[in-house]
Amino acid sequence: MYPASVHIKEVGPRDGLQNEAQFIRTADKVALIDRLSDTGLDYIEVTSFVHPTWIPQLADAVEVLQQIKRRHNITYAALVPNMKGLYRALEADVDEVSVFMSASEGHNRANINKSIDNTFPVLQEVVTEALAAGKTVRGYISTVIGCPYDGKTSPEQVRYVAEHLFEMGVQQLSLGDTIGVGVPTDVDALLTYLLEYYEAEQFAMHFHDTRGTALANVVASLSHGITTFDSAVGGIGGCPYARGASGNVATEDLVYLLEQMGIETGIDLGKMQQTGLFMEQLLQKELPSKLTAVARGE
Ligand code: HMG
Ligand code: MG
């Protein structure tokens, strides 16, 4: 019933840090990413090339990508909203470009300052140029279950955006429960609908744990054949343009759950917990991850 292995994409240095008000020094971000590179992960989203006024924390995106110790077997990815962002990302020689938009109009406008239909041509150009530059391209759809501005999102709205992104040439779509409102029955309804049109391998799930439902939603997704999940070390994260959004499912907690279920992740839990503790030092606070609390000795 469950898959033999799961692919975890670490988004902590991007989704995690973007929500932190206190600026983390570039050298500390680099140290964090270098530690993550040593945990067995093969995918790390390291930063984003958005407008620095919108997300000041990640204004040092080029420097971060240039200073990390890259391993050949790890994909170092970054968010890119438009062509200006793509030029910066290519200058920094990012491995994979992630474009992003929302299934709901309200969040799309708040987050990237455009309507959904006006976002498609912007992302089309980014995807075409990124592929031409030899990069792989991932897509995110936010607010796939609920939106802080518009309320409940329908699976049909998600498919409308997914169809456009796949047609552009996006290779995998990460479906985000941005504000962590979903429960397993919502995930069942969404995936039952989408998998009538697409293959499970075309999707990753991206759960925020605002209401403590992220791991339950992971298990629900596994039973639909989903084998890629995004998570953030320490359980940090959130979108500053989604009121009430909070941390991603913690990578340590996800690794524990999956490995205990007999599902391979390739990640060293002990090293990930130590990285969670390192993240706590950087941010000077206790983080939501349960397995980091275990490592703290609680
Ligand atoms: P805008 O103000 O509409 O941009 O922002 P614009 O195209 O009108 O340009 C205005 C000025 O910004 C121009 O400069 C551009 O050059 C400059 P001027 O000519 O006035 O001097 N500019 C840029 N500068 C640097 N880098 C750029 C860039 N773009 C324009 N890339 C924009 C539109 C999309 C840029 C802005 O709204 C933005 O940056 N939004 C990003 C917000 C964000 O990062 N949100 C969090 C990430 S999404 C998320 O967390 C969800 C996710 O985790 C999944 C989930 O959980 O659901 C992925
Ligand atoms: Mg997110």
Short mmCIF file of C-alpha atoms and ligand atoms in Angstrom, two decimals:
data_model
loop_
_atom_site.label_atom_id
_atom_site.label_comp_id
_atom_site.label_asym_id
_atom_site.label_seq_id
_atom_site.Cartn_x
_atom_site.Cartn_y
_atom_site.Cartn_z
CA MET A 1 0.00 0.00 0.00
CA TYR A 2 2.84 2.42 0.80
CA PRO A 3 5.81 3.14 -1.49
CA ALA A 4 9.25 1.63 -0.76
CA SER A 5 10.95 5.03 -0.84
CA VAL A 6 10.13 8.72 -0.77
CA HIS A 7 11.99 11.74 -2.13
CA ILE A 8 12.27 14.65 0.30
CA LYS A 9 12.93 18.16 -0.98
CA GLU A 10 14.35 20.42 1.70
CA VAL A 11 12.95 23.97 1.55
CA GLY A 12 14.13 25.30 4.93
CA PRO A 13 16.75 27.79 3.69
CA ARG A 14 14.08 29.38 1.45
CA ASP A 15 10.56 28.79 2.82
CA GLY A 16 11.91 28.59 6.35
CA LEU A 17 14.05 31.70 6.39
CA GLN A 18 11.78 33.93 4.26
CA ASN A 19 9.41 34.22 7.21
CA GLU A 20 12.11 35.25 9.73
CA ALA A 21 12.21 38.97 10.46
CA GLN A 22 15.75 39.05 11.90
CA PHE A 23 18.30 39.02 9.03
CA ILE A 24 20.46 35.90 9.10
CA ARG A 25 24.01 36.62 7.95
CA THR A 26 24.99 35.18 4.56
CA ALA A 27 27.78 33.13 6.16
CA ASP A 28 25.27 31.54 8.53
CA LYS A 29 22.90 30.67 5.70
CA VAL A 30 25.83 29.11 3.85
CA ALA A 31 26.81 27.10 6.95
CA LEU A 32 23.22 25.87 7.30
CA ILE A 33 23.03 24.76 3.66
CA ASP A 34 26.45 23.07 3.88
CA ARG A 35 25.22 21.09 6.90
CA LEU A 36 22.06 20.12 5.04
CA SER A 37 24.25 18.91 2.15
CA ASP A 38 25.77 16.43 4.58
CA THR A 39 22.52 14.79 5.73
CA GLY A 40 21.81 12.60 2.69
CA LEU A 41 19.43 15.04 0.99
CA ASP A 42 19.74 15.28 -2.77
CA TYR A 43 17.59 18.40 -3.20
CA ILE A 44 17.81 21.72 -1.35
CA GLU A 45 15.89 24.87 -2.19
CA VAL A 46 18.45 27.39 -1.06
CA THR A 47 16.95 30.84 -1.66
CA SER A 48 14.69 32.91 -3.89
CA PHE A 49 15.26 35.58 -6.51
CA VAL A 50 12.18 37.62 -5.66
CA HIS A 51 12.10 41.36 -5.11
CA PRO A 52 14.38 42.15 -2.15
CA THR A 53 11.88 44.66 -0.78
CA TRP A 54 9.20 41.98 -0.66
CA ILE A 55 11.50 39.42 1.04
CA PRO A 56 14.53 41.26 2.52
CA GLN A 57 15.77 38.10 4.24
CA LEU A 58 16.71 36.56 0.88
CA ALA A 59 18.27 39.65 -0.72
CA ASP A 60 21.64 37.85 -0.65
CA ALA A 61 20.48 35.06 -2.99
CA VAL A 62 23.37 35.36 -5.47
CA GLU A 63 25.99 35.38 -2.70
CA VAL A 64 24.45 32.36 -0.98
CA LEU A 65 24.47 30.28 -4.15
CA GLN A 66 28.01 31.34 -4.95
CA GLN A 67 29.37 30.58 -1.47
CA ILE A 68 27.86 27.16 -0.64
CA LYS A 69 29.97 24.04 -1.17
CA ARG A 70 28.10 22.35 -3.97
CA ARG A 71 27.97 18.59 -4.24
CA HIS A 72 27.51 17.11 -7.67
CA ASN A 73 24.74 14.75 -6.53
CA ILE A 74 22.60 17.51 -4.97
CA THR A 75 20.22 19.80 -6.85
CA TYR A 76 20.39 23.37 -5.50
CA ALA A 77 17.15 25.12 -6.45
CA ALA A 78 15.65 28.59 -6.00
CA LEU A 79 12.33 30.39 -6.49
CA VAL A 80 12.10 32.69 -9.48
CA PRO A 81 9.06 34.98 -10.05
CA ASN A 82 9.93 36.70 -13.34
CA MET A 83 12.66 37.37 -15.91
CA LYS A 84 14.53 39.77 -13.65
CA GLY A 85 14.72 36.98 -11.09
CA LEU A 86 15.76 34.47 -13.74
CA TYR A 87 18.70 36.62 -14.88
CA ARG A 88 19.92 36.82 -11.28
CA ALA A 89 19.42 33.05 -10.81
CA LEU A 90 21.33 32.21 -13.98
CA GLU A 91 24.14 34.55 -12.93
CA ALA A 92 24.38 32.52 -9.71
CA ASP A 93 24.21 29.28 -11.72
CA VAL A 94 21.22 27.77 -9.93
CA ASP A 95 20.58 24.09 -10.81
CA GLU A 96 16.79 24.18 -10.88
CA VAL A 97 14.32 27.03 -11.24
CA SER A 98 11.02 26.97 -9.30
CA VAL A 99 8.22 29.16 -10.57
CA PHE A 100 5.29 29.78 -8.28
CA MET A 101 1.73 31.06 -8.23
CA SER A 102 -1.51 30.36 -6.41
CA ALA A 103 -4.72 28.49 -7.13
CA SER A 104 -6.69 31.34 -5.54
CA GLU A 105 -6.92 34.85 -6.92
CA GLY A 106 -6.59 36.61 -3.53
CA HIS A 107 -3.31 35.00 -2.54
CA ASN A 108 -1.87 35.28 -6.05
CA ARG A 109 -2.46 39.03 -6.03
CA ALA A 110 -1.15 39.50 -2.49
CA ASN A 111 1.95 37.39 -3.11
CA ILE A 112 3.02 38.32 -6.62
CA ASN A 113 0.96 41.40 -7.40
CA LYS A 114 -0.91 40.02 -10.40
CA SER A 115 -4.09 38.19 -11.34
CA ILE A 116 -3.82 34.48 -12.08
CA ASP A 117 -4.37 34.96 -15.83
CA ASN A 118 -1.80 37.77 -16.00
CA THR A 119 0.75 35.52 -14.25
CA PHE A 120 0.75 32.84 -16.95
CA PRO A 121 2.62 34.82 -19.65
CA VAL A 122 5.23 35.98 -17.11
CA LEU A 123 5.92 32.41 -15.99
CA GLN A 124 5.78 31.08 -19.56
CA GLU A 125 8.74 33.28 -20.48
CA VAL A 126 10.67 32.23 -17.36
CA VAL A 127 10.05 28.52 -18.01
CA THR A 128 10.97 28.75 -21.70
CA GLU A 129 14.19 30.68 -21.00
CA ALA A 130 15.17 28.48 -18.04
CA LEU A 131 14.75 25.32 -20.13
CA ALA A 132 16.71 26.93 -22.98
CA ALA A 133 19.51 27.66 -20.48
CA GLY A 134 19.63 23.93 -19.64
CA LYS A 135 17.89 24.18 -16.25
CA THR A 136 15.14 21.92 -14.98
CA VAL A 137 11.95 23.67 -13.88
CA ARG A 138 9.65 22.95 -10.99
CA GLY A 139 6.36 24.70 -10.29
CA TYR A 140 4.49 25.51 -7.10
CA ILE A 141 0.78 26.02 -6.73
CA SER A 142 -0.07 27.65 -3.40
CA THR A 143 -3.35 27.70 -1.48
CA VAL A 144 -4.51 24.40 -3.01
CA ILE A 145 -6.90 23.69 -0.11
CA GLY A 146 -7.69 27.07 1.38
CA CYS A 147 -6.77 30.72 0.91
CA PRO A 148 -6.49 33.40 3.60
CA TYR A 149 -8.34 35.85 1.33
CA ASP A 150 -10.81 33.73 -0.65
CA GLY A 151 -11.64 30.80 1.66
CA LYS A 152 -11.89 27.25 0.37
CA THR A 153 -10.15 26.35 -2.91
CA SER A 154 -11.80 23.84 -5.25
CA PRO A 155 -9.84 21.02 -6.95
CA GLU A 156 -11.03 22.47 -10.28
CA GLN A 157 -9.21 25.75 -9.51
CA VAL A 158 -6.02 23.77 -8.83
CA ARG A 159 -6.38 21.87 -12.11
CA TYR A 160 -6.89 25.11 -14.05
CA VAL A 161 -3.51 26.41 -12.88
CA ALA A 162 -1.82 22.98 -13.09
CA GLU A 163 -2.86 22.56 -16.71
CA HIS A 164 -1.26 25.89 -17.67
CA LEU A 165 1.95 25.16 -15.78
CA PHE A 166 2.38 21.68 -17.26
CA GLU A 167 1.72 23.07 -20.74
CA MET A 168 4.51 25.61 -20.17
CA GLY A 169 6.98 22.77 -19.63
CA VAL A 170 7.11 22.58 -15.83
CA GLN A 171 8.33 19.09 -14.93
CA GLN A 172 6.93 18.64 -11.43
CA LEU A 173 4.30 20.57 -9.53
CA SER A 174 4.43 21.03 -5.79
CA LEU A 175 0.96 21.51 -4.31
CA GLY A 176 1.03 23.78 -1.28
CA ASP A 177 -1.36 23.88 1.64
CA THR A 178 0.12 27.30 2.32
CA ILE A 179 -1.86 28.13 5.44
CA GLY A 180 -2.09 24.58 6.80
CA VAL A 181 -5.87 24.29 6.86
CA GLY A 182 -6.14 20.90 5.16
CA VAL A 183 -7.04 17.55 6.71
CA PRO A 184 -6.74 14.10 5.10
CA THR A 185 -10.25 14.19 3.62
CA ASP A 186 -9.33 17.43 1.78
CA VAL A 187 -6.16 15.80 0.47
CA ASP A 188 -8.18 12.75 -0.64
CA ALA A 189 -10.65 14.92 -2.50
CA LEU A 190 -7.91 16.95 -4.21
CA LEU A 191 -5.75 14.00 -5.23
CA THR A 192 -8.65 11.76 -6.28
CA TYR A 193 -9.69 14.53 -8.65
CA LEU A 194 -6.24 15.46 -9.99
CA LEU A 195 -5.07 11.89 -10.48
CA GLU A 196 -7.90 11.35 -12.95
CA TYR A 197 -5.93 13.67 -15.23
CA TYR A 198 -2.29 13.32 -14.19
CA GLU A 199 0.21 10.78 -12.81
CA ALA A 200 1.17 10.80 -9.12
CA GLU A 201 4.86 11.26 -10.12
CA GLN A 202 3.99 14.67 -11.56
CA PHE A 203 3.22 16.02 -8.08
CA ALA A 204 4.95 16.77 -4.82
CA MET A 205 3.01 17.76 -1.70
CA HIS A 206 4.02 20.80 0.38
CA PHE A 207 2.32 20.88 3.76
CA HIS A 208 2.45 23.62 6.35
CA ASP A 209 1.70 22.43 9.88
CA THR A 210 -0.24 25.43 11.16
CA ARG A 211 -2.94 23.26 12.71
CA GLY A 212 -0.91 20.10 13.36
CA THR A 213 -2.29 18.20 10.36
CA ALA A 214 0.77 18.04 8.10
CA LEU A 215 1.96 14.50 8.90
CA ALA A 216 -1.59 13.15 8.67
CA ASN A 217 -1.81 14.80 5.25
CA VAL A 218 1.49 13.18 4.24
CA VAL A 219 0.08 9.74 5.08
CA ALA A 220 -3.09 10.52 3.13
CA SER A 221 -0.94 11.54 0.13
CA LEU A 222 1.16 8.36 0.35
CA SER A 223 -1.97 6.28 -0.06
CA HIS A 224 -2.59 8.08 -3.38
CA GLY A 225 0.90 7.11 -4.60
CA ILE A 226 2.60 10.49 -3.99
CA THR A 227 6.32 9.93 -3.39
CA THR A 228 7.77 13.47 -3.22
CA PHE A 229 7.32 15.79 -0.23
CA ASP A 230 8.71 19.21 0.66
CA SER A 231 9.75 19.89 4.24
CA ALA A 232 11.88 22.29 6.25
CA VAL A 233 14.46 21.46 8.90
CA GLY A 234 13.23 22.50 12.34
CA GLY A 235 9.69 22.94 11.03
CA ILE A 236 10.20 26.61 10.26
CA GLY A 237 8.58 28.50 7.43
CA GLY A 238 5.58 30.35 6.11
CA CYS A 239 4.59 32.84 3.49
CA PRO A 240 4.66 36.48 4.67
CA TYR A 241 1.83 37.20 2.20
CA ALA A 242 -0.49 34.56 3.69
CA ARG A 243 -1.83 35.77 7.00
CA GLY A 244 -1.63 33.06 9.67
CA ALA A 245 0.75 30.85 7.70
CA SER A 246 3.31 29.03 9.82
CA GLY A 247 5.97 26.35 9.61
CA ASN A 248 6.42 23.61 7.05
CA VAL A 249 6.29 20.02 8.16
CA ALA A 250 9.68 19.45 9.82
CA THR A 251 12.14 17.36 7.82
CA GLU A 252 13.25 15.46 10.96
CA ASP A 253 9.64 14.57 11.83
CA LEU A 254 8.92 13.50 8.27
CA VAL A 255 12.05 11.32 8.10
CA TYR A 256 11.15 9.68 11.42
CA LEU A 257 7.59 8.96 10.30
CA LEU A 258 8.61 7.52 6.94
CA GLU A 259 11.56 5.44 8.15
CA GLN A 260 9.47 3.98 11.00
CA MET A 261 6.86 3.02 8.38
CA GLY A 262 9.59 1.17 6.46
CA ILE A 263 9.78 3.83 3.74
CA GLU A 264 13.32 4.79 2.73
CA THR A 265 14.33 8.45 2.55
CA GLY A 266 18.14 8.23 2.27
CA ILE A 267 18.40 10.85 5.04
CA ASP A 268 20.39 10.45 8.25
CA LEU A 269 17.90 11.34 11.01
CA GLY A 270 20.61 12.07 13.61
CA LYS A 271 22.38 14.54 11.30
CA MET A 272 19.06 16.19 10.45
CA GLN A 273 18.24 16.59 14.15
CA GLN A 274 21.67 18.15 14.72
CA THR A 275 20.96 20.53 11.84
CA GLY A 276 17.64 21.36 13.53
CA LEU A 277 19.57 22.27 16.69
CA PHE A 278 21.98 24.37 14.61
CA MET A 279 18.98 26.17 13.11
CA GLU A 280 17.70 26.87 16.63
CA GLN A 281 21.04 28.49 17.48
CA LEU A 282 20.90 30.61 14.34
CA LEU A 283 17.38 31.81 15.05
CA GLN A 284 17.90 31.92 18.82
CA LYS A 285 14.61 30.21 19.60
CA GLU A 286 13.11 26.77 19.98
CA LEU A 287 11.65 25.47 16.74
CA PRO A 288 8.44 23.48 16.27
CA SER A 289 10.05 20.17 15.19
CA LYS A 290 9.19 17.33 17.58
CA LEU A 291 12.34 15.35 16.73
CA THR A 292 14.54 18.38 17.37
CA ALA A 293 12.90 18.63 20.80
CA VAL A 294 13.78 14.94 21.31
CA ALA A 295 17.40 15.75 20.38
CA ARG A 296 17.33 18.64 22.86
CA GLY A 297 16.59 16.00 25.47
CA GLU A 298 12.97 16.86 26.20
P1 HMG B 1 6.18 44.08 -8.64
O1 HMG B 1 6.46 45.23 -7.76
O2 HMG B 1 4.81 43.93 -9.22
O3 HMG B 1 7.28 44.04 -9.80
O4 HMG B 1 6.54 42.75 -7.86
P2 HMG B 1 7.41 44.84 -11.13
O5 HMG B 1 7.60 43.84 -12.22
O6 HMG B 1 6.31 45.85 -11.28
O7 HMG B 1 8.80 45.62 -10.90
C1 HMG B 1 8.92 46.66 -9.93
C2 HMG B 1 10.40 46.88 -9.63
O8 HMG B 1 10.93 45.72 -9.02
C3 HMG B 1 11.27 47.11 -10.87
O9 HMG B 1 12.34 47.98 -10.48
C4 HMG B 1 11.86 45.75 -11.15
O10 HMG B 1 13.09 45.80 -11.82
C5 HMG B 1 12.05 45.21 -9.73
P3 HMG B 1 12.35 49.52 -10.92
O11 HMG B 1 12.34 49.48 -12.43
O12 HMG B 1 11.09 50.10 -10.35
O13 HMG B 1 13.62 50.03 -10.29
N1 HMG B 1 12.00 43.75 -9.70
C6 HMG B 1 12.93 42.93 -9.19
N2 HMG B 1 14.10 43.16 -8.56
C7 HMG B 1 14.83 42.07 -8.18
N3 HMG B 1 14.43 40.78 -8.37
C8 HMG B 1 13.26 40.54 -8.98
C9 HMG B 1 12.47 41.63 -9.40
N4 HMG B 1 11.28 41.71 -10.02
C10 HMG B 1 11.00 43.00 -10.20
N5 HMG B 1 12.87 39.27 -9.19
C11 HMG B 1 7.18 40.44 -7.74
C12 HMG B 1 6.31 41.48 -8.47
C13 HMG B 1 6.72 39.07 -8.22
C14 HMG B 1 8.63 40.67 -8.12
C15 HMG B 1 6.99 40.62 -6.22
O14 HMG B 1 5.63 40.56 -5.96
C16 HMG B 1 7.69 39.56 -5.42
O15 HMG B 1 8.91 39.53 -5.37
N6 HMG B 1 6.92 38.66 -4.80
C17 HMG B 1 7.50 37.50 -4.08
C18 HMG B 1 6.83 37.27 -2.76
C19 HMG B 1 7.41 36.03 -2.14
O16 HMG B 1 8.58 35.74 -2.28
N7 HMG B 1 6.55 35.27 -1.43
C20 HMG B 1 6.97 34.06 -0.75
C21 HMG B 1 7.29 32.93 -1.68
S1 HMG B 1 5.88 31.99 -2.24
C22 HMG B 1 5.57 30.89 -0.94
O17 HMG B 1 6.14 30.98 0.11
C23 HMG B 1 4.64 29.72 -1.18
C24 HMG B 1 5.39 28.40 -1.36
O18 HMG B 1 6.21 28.08 -0.25
C25 HMG B 1 4.39 27.24 -1.55
C26 HMG B 1 3.30 27.22 -0.47
O19 HMG B 1 3.61 27.14 0.72
O20 HMG B 1 2.14 27.31 -0.88
C27 HMG B 1 6.27 28.44 -2.63
MG MG B 2 5.52 27.13 1.61
#
